[in-house]
Coordinates of C-alpha atoms in Angstrom, one line a residue:
Chain A
M553 CA 21.3 -65.5 56.5
S554 CA 23.5 -68.5 56.7
K555 CA 25.6 -69.3 59.7
P556 CA 29.0 -67.6 59.9
Q557 CA 31.7 -70.0 58.5
P558 CA 35.2 -70.6 59.8
V559 CA 38.2 -69.1 58.0
A560 CA 41.5 -70.8 57.7
V561 CA 44.4 -69.0 59.4
T562 CA 48.2 -69.5 59.8
T563 CA 49.3 -69.7 63.4
P564 CA 52.3 -67.7 64.5
T565 CA 55.6 -69.5 65.3
E566 CA 56.4 -67.1 68.1
N567 CA 54.5 -65.1 70.7
E568 CA 51.7 -67.8 70.8
K569 CA 50.7 -66.4 74.1
S570 CA 49.8 -62.9 72.9
Y571 CA 48.1 -64.5 69.8
E572 CA 45.8 -66.5 72.1
E573 CA 45.3 -63.4 74.3
E574 CA 44.1 -61.5 71.3
H575 CA 42.1 -64.2 69.5
V576 CA 40.8 -66.2 72.5
H577 CA 41.0 -64.4 75.9
N578 CA 40.0 -60.9 74.7
V579 CA 37.1 -62.3 72.6
Y580 CA 35.7 -64.3 75.5
Q581 CA 36.0 -61.3 77.8
T582 CA 33.9 -59.3 75.3
I583 CA 31.3 -61.8 74.4
A584 CA 31.1 -63.5 77.8
S585 CA 27.5 -62.5 78.6
H586 CA 26.1 -63.3 75.1
F587 CA 28.2 -66.5 75.0
S588 CA 26.8 -67.6 78.3
D589 CA 23.2 -67.1 77.2
T590 CA 23.8 -69.7 74.5
R591 CA 25.5 -72.2 76.8
Y592 CA 23.0 -73.7 79.2
K593 CA 22.3 -77.3 78.1
P594 CA 24.8 -79.8 79.4
W595 CA 26.1 -82.3 76.8
P596 CA 24.9 -85.8 77.6
V597 CA 28.4 -87.4 77.6
V598 CA 29.6 -84.9 80.2
E599 CA 26.4 -85.2 82.2
D600 CA 26.7 -89.0 82.3
F601 CA 30.4 -88.8 83.3
L602 CA 29.6 -86.4 86.2
N603 CA 26.6 -88.4 87.3
G604 CA 28.7 -91.6 87.4
L605 CA 31.1 -90.2 89.9
E606 CA 31.2 -91.5 93.5
L607 CA 29.4 -89.4 96.2
G608 CA 31.8 -86.9 97.8
S609 CA 34.2 -86.7 94.8
I610 CA 36.1 -83.5 94.4
G611 CA 37.1 -82.4 90.9
A612 CA 38.2 -79.5 88.7
D613 CA 36.5 -78.0 85.7
I614 CA 39.3 -76.3 83.9
G615 CA 38.0 -73.7 81.4
C616 CA 34.6 -73.9 83.0
G617 CA 33.1 -71.0 81.0
N618 CA 29.8 -70.0 82.5
G619 CA 29.9 -72.9 84.9
K620 CA 27.1 -75.0 83.3
Y621 CA 28.6 -78.3 84.6
I622 CA 29.3 -77.2 88.2
G623 CA 25.9 -78.0 89.5
V624 CA 25.0 -81.0 87.3
N625 CA 25.6 -83.5 90.1
P626 CA 25.0 -82.1 93.6
N627 CA 26.7 -85.1 95.2
V628 CA 30.1 -84.1 93.9
C629 CA 32.1 -80.9 94.4
I630 CA 33.4 -79.2 91.3
L631 CA 35.9 -76.3 91.4
G632 CA 35.5 -74.2 88.3
S633 CA 38.2 -72.1 86.8
D634 CA 38.5 -70.0 83.6
R635 CA 40.9 -67.6 82.0
S636 CA 38.1 -65.1 81.5
S637 CA 37.2 -63.1 84.6
N638 CA 34.0 -62.0 83.0
L639 CA 32.9 -65.6 82.6
I640 CA 33.9 -66.3 86.2
Q641 CA 31.7 -63.4 87.3
I642 CA 28.8 -65.1 85.6
V643 CA 29.6 -68.3 87.4
R644 CA 29.6 -66.4 90.7
D645 CA 26.3 -64.6 89.8
R646 CA 24.7 -68.0 89.2
G647 CA 25.5 -69.0 92.8
F648 CA 28.5 -71.2 92.0
E649 CA 32.2 -70.9 92.8
G650 CA 34.9 -70.2 90.3
M651 CA 38.4 -68.7 90.1
V652 CA 40.4 -67.0 87.4
C653 CA 43.5 -68.9 86.3
D654 CA 45.4 -70.0 83.2
G655 CA 44.9 -73.6 82.0
L656 CA 48.6 -74.1 81.4
N657 CA 49.5 -73.2 85.0
T658 CA 46.7 -73.9 87.5
P659 CA 47.1 -73.3 91.2
Y660 CA 45.9 -76.7 92.3
R661 CA 48.0 -79.2 94.4
T662 CA 49.4 -82.2 92.5
D663 CA 47.2 -85.3 92.8
A664 CA 44.5 -83.3 94.6
F665 CA 41.4 -84.3 92.7
D666 CA 39.2 -87.4 92.1
F667 CA 38.4 -86.3 88.5
A668 CA 38.8 -83.4 86.1
I669 CA 37.0 -82.1 83.1
S670 CA 38.0 -79.7 80.3
I671 CA 35.2 -79.2 77.9
A672 CA 35.8 -77.2 74.7
V673 CA 39.0 -75.6 75.9
I674 CA 42.1 -77.3 74.6
H675 CA 41.3 -76.4 71.0
H676 CA 42.0 -72.8 71.9
F677 CA 45.7 -73.4 72.3
S678 CA 47.6 -72.6 69.1
T679 CA 50.4 -75.1 69.0
P680 CA 50.6 -78.9 69.6
E681 CA 53.1 -78.3 72.4
R682 CA 50.7 -76.0 74.2
R683 CA 47.8 -78.3 73.7
R684 CA 49.8 -81.2 75.2
S685 CA 51.0 -79.0 78.1
A686 CA 47.4 -78.1 78.9
I687 CA 46.5 -81.9 79.0
E688 CA 49.6 -82.5 81.2
E689 CA 48.4 -79.8 83.6
I690 CA 44.9 -81.4 83.8
L691 CA 46.5 -84.8 84.5
R692 CA 48.9 -83.3 87.1
V693 CA 46.1 -82.3 89.4
V694 CA 44.2 -85.6 89.6
K695 CA 45.1 -88.6 91.7
P696 CA 46.6 -91.6 90.0
G697 CA 43.8 -93.9 88.9
S698 CA 41.4 -91.0 88.5
P699 CA 39.6 -90.1 85.3
I700 CA 39.7 -87.0 83.2
L701 CA 37.2 -86.1 80.4
I702 CA 38.3 -83.8 77.6
F703 CA 36.2 -82.4 74.7
V704 CA 37.5 -80.6 71.7
W705 CA 36.0 -79.4 68.4
A706 CA 36.3 -81.9 65.6
L707 CA 37.6 -81.3 62.1
E708 CA 34.7 -83.4 61.1
Q709 CA 32.0 -80.8 61.5
S710 CA 28.4 -81.2 60.4
K711 CA 27.6 -77.5 60.8
F712 CA 30.2 -76.0 58.6
S713 CA 29.1 -75.9 54.9
K714 CA 31.4 -78.0 52.7
R715 CA 31.5 -75.3 50.1
N716 CA 33.4 -72.9 52.5
F717 CA 35.4 -75.3 54.6
D718 CA 38.6 -76.9 53.5
K719 CA 39.1 -80.1 55.5
T720 CA 42.9 -80.0 55.3
Q721 CA 43.0 -76.7 57.3
Q722 CA 42.8 -77.3 61.0
D723 CA 43.7 -73.8 62.3
V724 CA 40.7 -71.5 61.9
F725 CA 39.0 -68.4 63.1
V726 CA 35.4 -69.0 64.0
P727 CA 33.4 -65.8 63.9
W728 CA 31.1 -64.7 66.8
M729 CA 28.5 -62.1 65.9
L730 CA 27.8 -59.8 68.7
S731 CA 24.9 -57.3 68.5
T732 CA 26.0 -53.8 69.3
A733 CA 22.6 -53.0 70.8
K734 CA 22.9 -52.2 74.5
T735 CA 19.8 -53.9 75.7
N736 CA 18.1 -57.2 75.1
N737 CA 14.7 -55.9 76.0
D738 CA 13.8 -55.0 72.5
E739 CA 14.5 -58.0 70.3
A740 CA 13.6 -56.3 67.1
A741 CA 16.2 -53.6 67.8
V742 CA 18.8 -56.1 68.6
E743 CA 18.0 -58.0 65.4
E744 CA 18.3 -54.9 63.3
S745 CA 21.3 -53.3 65.0
P746 CA 24.6 -53.7 63.4
K747 CA 26.6 -56.7 64.4
K748 CA 30.2 -56.7 65.3
V749 CA 32.2 -59.8 64.4
Y750 CA 34.8 -61.3 66.8
Q751 CA 37.1 -64.0 65.5
R752 CA 37.9 -66.8 67.9
Y753 CA 40.9 -69.0 67.2
Y754 CA 40.3 -72.8 67.1
H755 CA 42.4 -75.8 66.3
L756 CA 40.1 -78.4 64.9
F757 CA 41.1 -81.9 66.0
A758 CA 41.2 -84.7 63.4
Q759 CA 39.9 -88.1 64.4
G760 CA 42.4 -89.7 66.8
E761 CA 44.5 -86.5 67.3
L762 CA 43.3 -85.9 70.9
D763 CA 44.0 -89.6 71.8
E764 CA 47.5 -89.3 70.4
L765 CA 48.3 -86.1 72.4
I766 CA 47.1 -87.8 75.6
V767 CA 49.2 -90.9 74.9
E768 CA 52.2 -88.7 74.1
T769 CA 52.1 -87.2 77.7
G770 CA 52.9 -90.7 79.0
M771 CA 50.7 -89.8 82.0
A772 CA 47.5 -91.6 81.2
D773 CA 45.8 -94.5 79.6
I774 CA 42.8 -94.0 77.3
S775 CA 39.6 -95.5 78.7
R776 CA 37.1 -94.4 76.1
S777 CA 37.0 -92.1 73.1
G778 CA 34.2 -91.0 70.8
Y779 CA 32.6 -88.3 68.7
D780 CA 29.5 -86.4 69.8
R781 CA 27.9 -83.2 68.5
D782 CA 30.9 -82.1 66.3
N783 CA 33.4 -82.8 69.0
H784 CA 35.9 -85.5 69.8
Y785 CA 36.1 -86.6 73.4
V786 CA 38.4 -88.8 75.5
I787 CA 38.1 -90.3 78.9
A788 CA 41.6 -91.2 80.2
I789 CA 42.8 -92.6 83.5
K790 CA 45.9 -91.1 85.1
K791 CA 48.7 -93.6 85.6
Chain B
M265 CA 35.8 -68.9 97.8
R266 CA 35.0 -71.7 100.3
L267 CA 37.6 -73.4 102.4
I268 CA 37.2 -76.7 100.5
T269 CA 38.6 -74.7 97.5
H270 CA 41.4 -73.2 99.5
N271 CA 42.5 -76.6 100.7
M272 CA 43.2 -77.6 97.1
L273 CA 45.3 -74.5 96.3
Q274 CA 49.1 -74.0 96.4
C275 CA 51.4 -71.3 95.1
H276 CA 52.2 -71.9 91.5
V277 CA 54.9 -69.2 90.9
K278 CA 57.8 -70.7 88.9
N279 CA 60.3 -72.5 91.1
C280 CA 58.2 -72.0 94.3
N281 CA 57.9 -75.7 95.1
D282 CA 58.5 -76.0 98.8
N283 CA 56.4 -74.8 101.7
N284 CA 54.0 -73.3 99.1
F285 CA 50.9 -74.7 100.9
P286 CA 48.6 -73.7 102.4
L287 CA 48.2 -70.1 101.3
R288 CA 47.8 -67.8 104.2
L289 CA 44.6 -65.8 104.3
E290 CA 44.9 -62.1 105.2
E291 CA 42.7 -59.1 105.5
V292 CA 39.6 -61.2 104.8
E293 CA 35.9 -60.5 104.9
V294 CA 34.0 -63.7 105.5
E295 CA 30.4 -64.5 104.9
L296 CA 28.4 -67.5 106.1
V297 CA 26.1 -68.8 103.4
E298 CA 23.8 -71.7 104.4
A299 CA 24.2 -74.9 102.4
D300 CA 22.4 -78.3 102.5
F301 CA 23.8 -80.6 105.2
Q302 CA 24.8 -83.8 103.5
P303 CA 26.5 -86.2 106.0
E304 CA 27.4 -88.8 103.5
F305 CA 29.1 -86.3 101.2
L306 CA 31.1 -85.0 104.2
Q307 CA 32.0 -88.6 105.3
N308 CA 33.6 -89.2 101.9
I309 CA 35.3 -85.8 101.8
I310 CA 37.1 -86.0 105.1
G311 CA 40.0 -88.2 103.9
K312 CA 40.6 -86.0 100.9
L313 CA 41.5 -82.9 102.9
E314 CA 44.9 -81.8 104.1
W315 CA 43.5 -81.7 107.6
P316 CA 46.1 -79.6 109.6
A317 CA 46.1 -77.0 106.8
F318 CA 42.3 -76.9 106.9
V319 CA 42.2 -76.5 110.7
N320 CA 44.9 -73.7 110.6
T321 CA 43.1 -71.8 107.9
A322 CA 39.8 -72.0 109.8
V323 CA 41.6 -70.6 112.9
Q324 CA 43.0 -67.7 110.7
L325 CA 39.3 -66.9 110.1
G326 CA 38.4 -67.1 113.8
N327 CA 36.8 -70.5 113.7
T328 CA 38.4 -72.6 116.5
N329 CA 35.7 -75.3 116.5
L330 CA 37.6 -77.9 114.5
P331 CA 39.6 -80.6 116.3
A332 CA 43.4 -80.7 115.6
T333 CA 43.1 -84.3 114.5
I334 CA 40.2 -86.1 112.8
P335 CA 38.1 -87.9 115.5
D336 CA 38.1 -91.7 115.3
N337 CA 34.4 -91.8 115.1
A338 CA 34.2 -88.9 112.6
K339 CA 31.8 -90.6 110.2
D340 CA 29.1 -91.2 112.9
N341 CA 29.8 -88.0 114.9
E342 CA 27.0 -85.7 113.7
E343 CA 28.2 -82.8 115.9
F344 CA 31.6 -83.0 114.3
L345 CA 30.2 -83.3 110.8
K346 CA 28.1 -80.2 111.4
V347 CA 31.2 -78.2 112.5
L348 CA 33.0 -79.5 109.5
H349 CA 30.1 -78.6 107.2
T350 CA 30.1 -75.0 108.4
A351 CA 33.8 -74.5 108.1
L352 CA 34.3 -76.3 104.8
L353 CA 31.2 -75.5 102.8
E354 CA 29.4 -72.5 104.4
T355 CA 32.3 -70.2 105.1
H356 CA 32.9 -68.0 102.1
V357 CA 35.9 -65.6 101.8
Q358 CA 34.4 -62.7 99.9
Q359 CA 37.4 -60.2 100.1
G360 CA 41.0 -60.5 101.0
K361 CA 44.2 -62.0 99.9
M362 CA 46.1 -65.3 99.9
V363 CA 49.8 -65.1 100.6
C364 CA 52.3 -67.8 99.8
P365 CA 54.2 -68.8 103.0
N366 CA 57.3 -69.4 100.9
C367 CA 57.7 -66.7 98.3
S368 CA 55.1 -64.2 99.7
H369 CA 53.3 -63.9 96.4
V370 CA 49.9 -62.3 96.9
Y371 CA 46.7 -63.7 95.3
P372 CA 43.8 -61.3 95.6
I373 CA 40.2 -62.4 96.3
K374 CA 37.6 -59.9 95.2
D375 CA 33.8 -60.4 95.5
G376 CA 34.4 -64.0 96.2
I377 CA 36.6 -64.7 93.2
P378 CA 40.3 -65.5 93.6
N379 CA 42.5 -64.2 90.9
M380 CA 45.3 -66.8 90.4
L381 CA 46.8 -65.4 87.2
L382 CA 50.5 -64.8 87.3
A383 CA 52.6 -62.2 85.5
E384 CA 54.8 -63.4 82.6
H385 CA 58.0 -63.5 84.6
E386 CA 56.4 -65.6 87.4
I387 CA 55.5 -68.5 85.1

């Protein structure tokens, strides 16, 4: 069976918050455990960024998911946060520390951190204004002169089949197939059990779009940007 | 939640911008969890803390071992670094609440996890 393909959607012009609640927050709450099982390998660009930090740096991982980056570099302190309490419980159960908060309104002091990362998070906000606000919030909490690293899904995807995917459509639902079997002990049962499909909302970023949003904030200079594993990323320095 | 995390937090309720740090800890259950002692890490962390807030918070948890001001020889003072290590990195608040000194908003901590989500009207 081929991989599930994204479906183009039209985003609402009001009540964006409840739209994201239904198509992002609630989905992650439901798929948290299965999602976490598929997210264990750190991406090299993120790993290099974290390993290049000064000993004793303190930073924030905003939208940390299952916390896979929190322990990458034991010489720095990373405070994880995510909107999904089920994902944060997984962080806690792995022996790391996390808190539940909203990426648009974090509880951190202004200029508190030496760095911040937000990996595969900003693409879940459904309007350009909200995506920019999320970036502004990340920049607010780091000290002037400090770096942030942001990853978002790219419109230029290798894993979506060209036949099904219209490259002019940036707002999509990406299906997540969750087995309805209760236990993972019997793989055959899981494999044969009916799957329930959960649709997650994504905004797929075109080349240069993340850079533009960051520049628009007026709060940072771009240090480096690139494309890796179907994502665009930017390292920016707070002014 | 460790105190290093608490030291980075402020109340973020809409229009609560003054006297919103540090959040007061109340009705807490604390657990000490051993962590590797890394003197160099601590030496670099000291200057990044809001020291008086950190000391006051430790006192709220019954830890009165921290000096009111950072000692001049802090970086070479192993006894001090060990006290700092315990308070900052080994003291975990497992249950309780954080209360804003300004607007009295309550942020619950359950099973070690602070819930910092706000209601719609508070954003």
